[in-house]
Tab-separated table of C-alpha atoms in Angstrom:
chain	number	residue	atom	x	y	z
G	20	UNK	CA	-13.380	-44.412	-64.441
G	21	UNK	CA	-13.588	-40.563	-64.430
G	22	UNK	CA	-10.767	-37.950	-63.877
G	23	UNK	CA	-10.690	-34.653	-63.004
G	24	UNK	CA	-8.417	-32.183	-65.000
G	25	UNK	CA	-7.853	-29.526	-65.885
G	26	UNK	CA	-8.888	-26.972	-63.337
G	27	UNK	CA	-8.665	-23.983	-63.337
G	28	UNK	CA	-10.336	-20.597	-60.987
G	29	UNK	CA	-10.140	-17.098	-61.538
G	30	UNK	CA	-11.625	-13.891	-60.609
G	31	UNK	CA	-13.829	-11.902	-63.239
G	32	UNK	CA	-14.904	-8.445	-63.066
G	33	UNK	CA	-18.030	-10.103	-61.326
G	34	UNK	CA	-17.159	-12.376	-59.504
G	35	UNK	CA	-15.448	-15.761	-59.508
G	36	UNK	CA	-15.261	-18.511	-62.464
G	37	UNK	CA	-13.973	-22.000	-61.815
G	38	UNK	CA	-13.873	-25.089	-64.732
G	39	UNK	CA	-13.744	-28.484	-64.308
G	40	UNK	CA	-13.288	-31.239	-66.597
G	41	UNK	CA	-14.749	-34.694	-65.659
G	42	UNK	CA	-13.937	-38.012	-67.023
G	43	UNK	CA	-18.209	-38.814	-67.049
G	44	UNK	CA	-20.433	-38.371	-69.054
G	45	UNK	CA	-22.696	-35.007	-68.782
G	46	UNK	CA	-25.787	-36.585	-67.654
G	47	UNK	CA	-24.607	-37.947	-64.418
G	48	UNK	CA	-22.830	-34.834	-63.701
G	49	UNK	CA	-26.202	-32.915	-63.729
G	50	UNK	CA	-28.099	-35.134	-61.582
G	51	UNK	CA	-25.225	-34.289	-58.800
G	52	UNK	CA	-26.249	-31.564	-59.469
G	53	UNK	CA	-30.191	-31.751	-58.885
G	54	UNK	CA	-30.052	-35.194	-56.535
G	55	UNK	CA	-30.093	-33.928	-52.926
G	56	UNK	CA	-28.313	-36.949	-51.602
G	57	UNK	CA	-25.294	-37.074	-54.093
G	58	UNK	CA	-25.071	-33.535	-53.160
G	59	UNK	CA	-25.022	-34.085	-49.432
G	60	UNK	CA	-21.645	-36.587	-50.401
G	61	UNK	CA	-19.720	-33.560	-52.364
G	62	UNK	CA	-21.559	-30.076	-51.237
G	63	UNK	CA	-19.088	-28.176	-49.420
G	64	UNK	CA	-14.934	-27.657	-48.754
G	65	UNK	CA	-12.668	-31.146	-48.050
G	66	UNK	CA	-13.517	-32.004	-43.957
G	67	UNK	CA	-17.111	-30.473	-44.341
G	68	UNK	CA	-20.367	-32.258	-44.275
G	69	UNK	CA	-23.464	-31.536	-45.557
G	70	UNK	CA	-26.383	-32.489	-42.977
G	71	UNK	CA	-29.247	-30.308	-44.892
G	72	UNK	CA	-30.101	-30.439	-48.423
G	73	UNK	CA	-33.460	-29.818	-50.247
G	74	UNK	CA	-33.713	-29.833	-53.336
G	75	UNK	CA	-36.661	-28.744	-55.335
G	76	UNK	CA	-35.492	-28.550	-58.775
G	77	UNK	CA	-37.711	-26.423	-60.926
G	78	UNK	CA	-37.673	-22.802	-61.759
G	79	UNK	CA	-38.868	-21.233	-59.332
G	80	UNK	CA	-37.714	-23.409	-56.702
G	81	UNK	CA	-35.671	-23.583	-54.323
G	82	UNK	CA	-32.319	-25.101	-52.871
G	83	UNK	CA	-31.514	-25.401	-49.050
G	84	UNK	CA	-28.623	-26.701	-47.780
G	85	UNK	CA	-26.276	-26.534	-44.939
G	86	UNK	CA	-22.444	-27.655	-44.441
G	87	UNK	CA	-20.976	-28.112	-41.226
G	88	UNK	CA	-17.549	-27.342	-40.268
G	89	UNK	CA	-15.027	-30.193	-38.503
G	90	UNK	CA	-16.124	-27.865	-35.461
G	91	UNK	CA	-19.640	-27.978	-35.854
G	92	UNK	CA	-20.531	-24.822	-37.158
G	93	UNK	CA	-23.490	-24.934	-39.892
G	94	UNK	CA	-23.125	-22.433	-42.444
G	95	UNK	CA	-26.345	-22.653	-44.470
G	96	UNK	CA	-27.638	-21.080	-48.256
G	97	UNK	CA	-30.767	-20.857	-49.553
G	98	UNK	CA	-31.020	-20.524	-53.128
G	99	UNK	CA	-33.782	-19.787	-55.808
G	100	UNK	CA	-33.620	-21.485	-59.609
G	101	UNK	CA	-33.934	-18.968	-62.197
G	102	UNK	CA	-33.198	-21.367	-65.567
G	103	UNK	CA	-32.851	-25.222	-65.737
G	104	UNK	CA	-31.779	-26.457	-69.765
G	105	UNK	CA	-31.503	-30.050	-68.478
G	106	UNK	CA	-28.391	-31.518	-69.339
G	107	UNK	CA	-26.829	-28.125	-70.115
G	108	UNK	CA	-27.517	-25.417	-67.552
G	109	UNK	CA	-28.772	-24.327	-64.174
G	110	UNK	CA	-28.786	-20.565	-63.383
G	111	UNK	CA	-29.664	-19.774	-59.096
G	112	UNK	CA	-29.743	-17.358	-57.093
G	113	UNK	CA	-27.837	-17.879	-53.878
G	114	UNK	CA	-27.848	-16.501	-50.762
G	115	UNK	CA	-26.685	-16.982	-46.975
G	116	UNK	CA	-29.444	-18.015	-44.742
G	117	UNK	CA	-30.006	-18.973	-41.112
G	118	UNK	CA	-30.991	-23.121	-39.804
G	119	UNK	CA	-34.548	-21.908	-40.678
G	120	UNK	CA	-33.648	-21.019	-44.324
G	121	UNK	CA	-34.110	-17.427	-43.772
G	122	UNK	CA	-31.985	-14.843	-45.941
G	123	UNK	CA	-28.992	-13.291	-43.826
G	124	UNK	CA	-25.667	-11.154	-44.460
G	125	UNK	CA	-22.574	-12.539	-44.649
G	126	UNK	CA	-21.802	-10.844	-42.020
G	127	UNK	CA	-23.511	-13.619	-39.557
G	128	UNK	CA	-20.801	-15.678	-40.685
G	129	UNK	CA	-18.406	-13.086	-39.941
G	130	UNK	CA	-17.772	-12.337	-43.978
G	131	UNK	CA	-17.450	-9.613	-45.334
G	132	UNK	CA	-20.361	-6.887	-45.602
G	133	UNK	CA	-18.895	-6.374	-49.266
G	134	UNK	CA	-21.369	-9.999	-49.715
G	135	UNK	CA	-24.711	-9.045	-51.766
G	136	UNK	CA	-27.064	-10.682	-50.432
G	137	UNK	CA	-28.098	-12.629	-53.195
G	138	UNK	CA	-25.371	-13.585	-55.551
G	139	UNK	CA	-25.843	-15.278	-59.137
G	140	UNK	CA	-24.434	-18.648	-60.056
G	141	UNK	CA	-24.334	-20.195	-63.384
G	142	UNK	CA	-23.467	-23.854	-63.774
G	143	UNK	CA	-22.987	-24.966	-67.357
G	144	UNK	CA	-22.097	-28.828	-68.099
G	145	UNK	CA	-20.343	-29.051	-72.044
G	146	UNK	CA	-19.624	-32.429	-73.410
G	147	UNK	CA	-16.687	-32.781	-74.700
G	148	UNK	CA	-15.445	-36.224	-76.428
G	149	UNK	CA	-17.620	-38.482	-73.881
G	150	UNK	CA	-16.441	-35.971	-70.438
G	151	UNK	CA	-18.004	-32.765	-69.471
G	152	UNK	CA	-16.609	-29.547	-68.722
G	153	UNK	CA	-17.906	-27.993	-65.832
G	154	UNK	CA	-18.144	-24.232	-65.495
G	155	UNK	CA	-19.060	-22.309	-62.148
G	156	UNK	CA	-19.369	-18.564	-62.617
G	157	UNK	CA	-20.485	-16.870	-59.626
G	158	UNK	CA	-21.666	-13.279	-60.042
G	159	UNK	CA	-21.404	-10.959	-56.754
G	160	UNK	CA	-18.321	-12.525	-54.987
G	161	UNK	CA	-16.317	-9.861	-53.708
G	162	UNK	CA	-12.974	-8.916	-54.863
G	163	UNK	CA	-11.295	-9.290	-51.648
G	164	UNK	CA	-9.519	-12.186	-49.662
G	165	UNK	CA	-13.912	-13.450	-50.161
G	166	UNK	CA	-12.878	-14.357	-53.273
G	167	UNK	CA	-9.713	-16.226	-52.887
G	168	UNK	CA	-11.742	-18.415	-50.091
G	169	UNK	CA	-14.776	-18.956	-52.656
G	170	UNK	CA	-12.476	-20.525	-55.105
G	171	UNK	CA	-10.860	-22.644	-52.774
G	172	UNK	CA	-14.114	-23.751	-50.761
G	173	UNK	CA	-15.541	-24.345	-54.841
G	174	UNK	CA	-12.623	-26.217	-55.661
G	175	UNK	CA	-12.420	-28.288	-52.842
G	176	UNK	CA	-16.166	-29.636	-53.786
G	177	UNK	CA	-14.967	-30.159	-57.136
G	178	UNK	CA	-12.311	-32.827	-55.810
G	179	UNK	CA	-15.242	-34.150	-53.642
G	180	UNK	CA	-17.505	-34.423	-56.735
G	181	UNK	CA	-15.029	-36.121	-57.933
G	182	UNK	CA	-14.491	-39.147	-56.094
G	183	UNK	CA	-18.622	-39.201	-55.992
G	184	UNK	CA	-18.661	-39.471	-59.730
G	185	UNK	CA	-15.950	-42.118	-59.637
G	186	UNK	CA	-18.039	-44.184	-57.658
G	187	UNK	CA	-20.834	-43.310	-59.874
G	188	UNK	CA	-19.476	-44.441	-63.076
G	189	UNK	CA	-17.858	-47.725	-61.787
G	190	UNK	CA	-21.457	-48.704	-60.864
G	191	UNK	CA	-23.103	-47.978	-64.180
């Protein structure tokens, strides 16, 4: 059974950083970030679904996804992978997108115009005594209410990831 522990999320000078320790092997946690079927099960805040998740997992490849709120509103993003070091690190540039995958400003979704057109996300997977410490560093998140909302969304996604990992560990 996996157990998420030691969650932390904080604002930084450049954005936000989130750290979570999962009681699951690093290869399994890493796989959850490259397999679209797995990602659809955990990506997004609590009560959201991810009906669209297309991943071309290679440097220069794209990841397009749409999260759907309980009210039926889609929130899409398109990412471009800049660095992949399996199973240690993923770096990608993240942009808001319309449902066709075209980059749009954050204001398209009613968010602060302070968001850049793209933000840099670095995800690291550190092996710690058979567990995995996952760190997400999201550079470019405006230092206003959006940062708090982004941290809440990331934390809820990590809660959902923990559930998926628990099921996967039990199947091994």
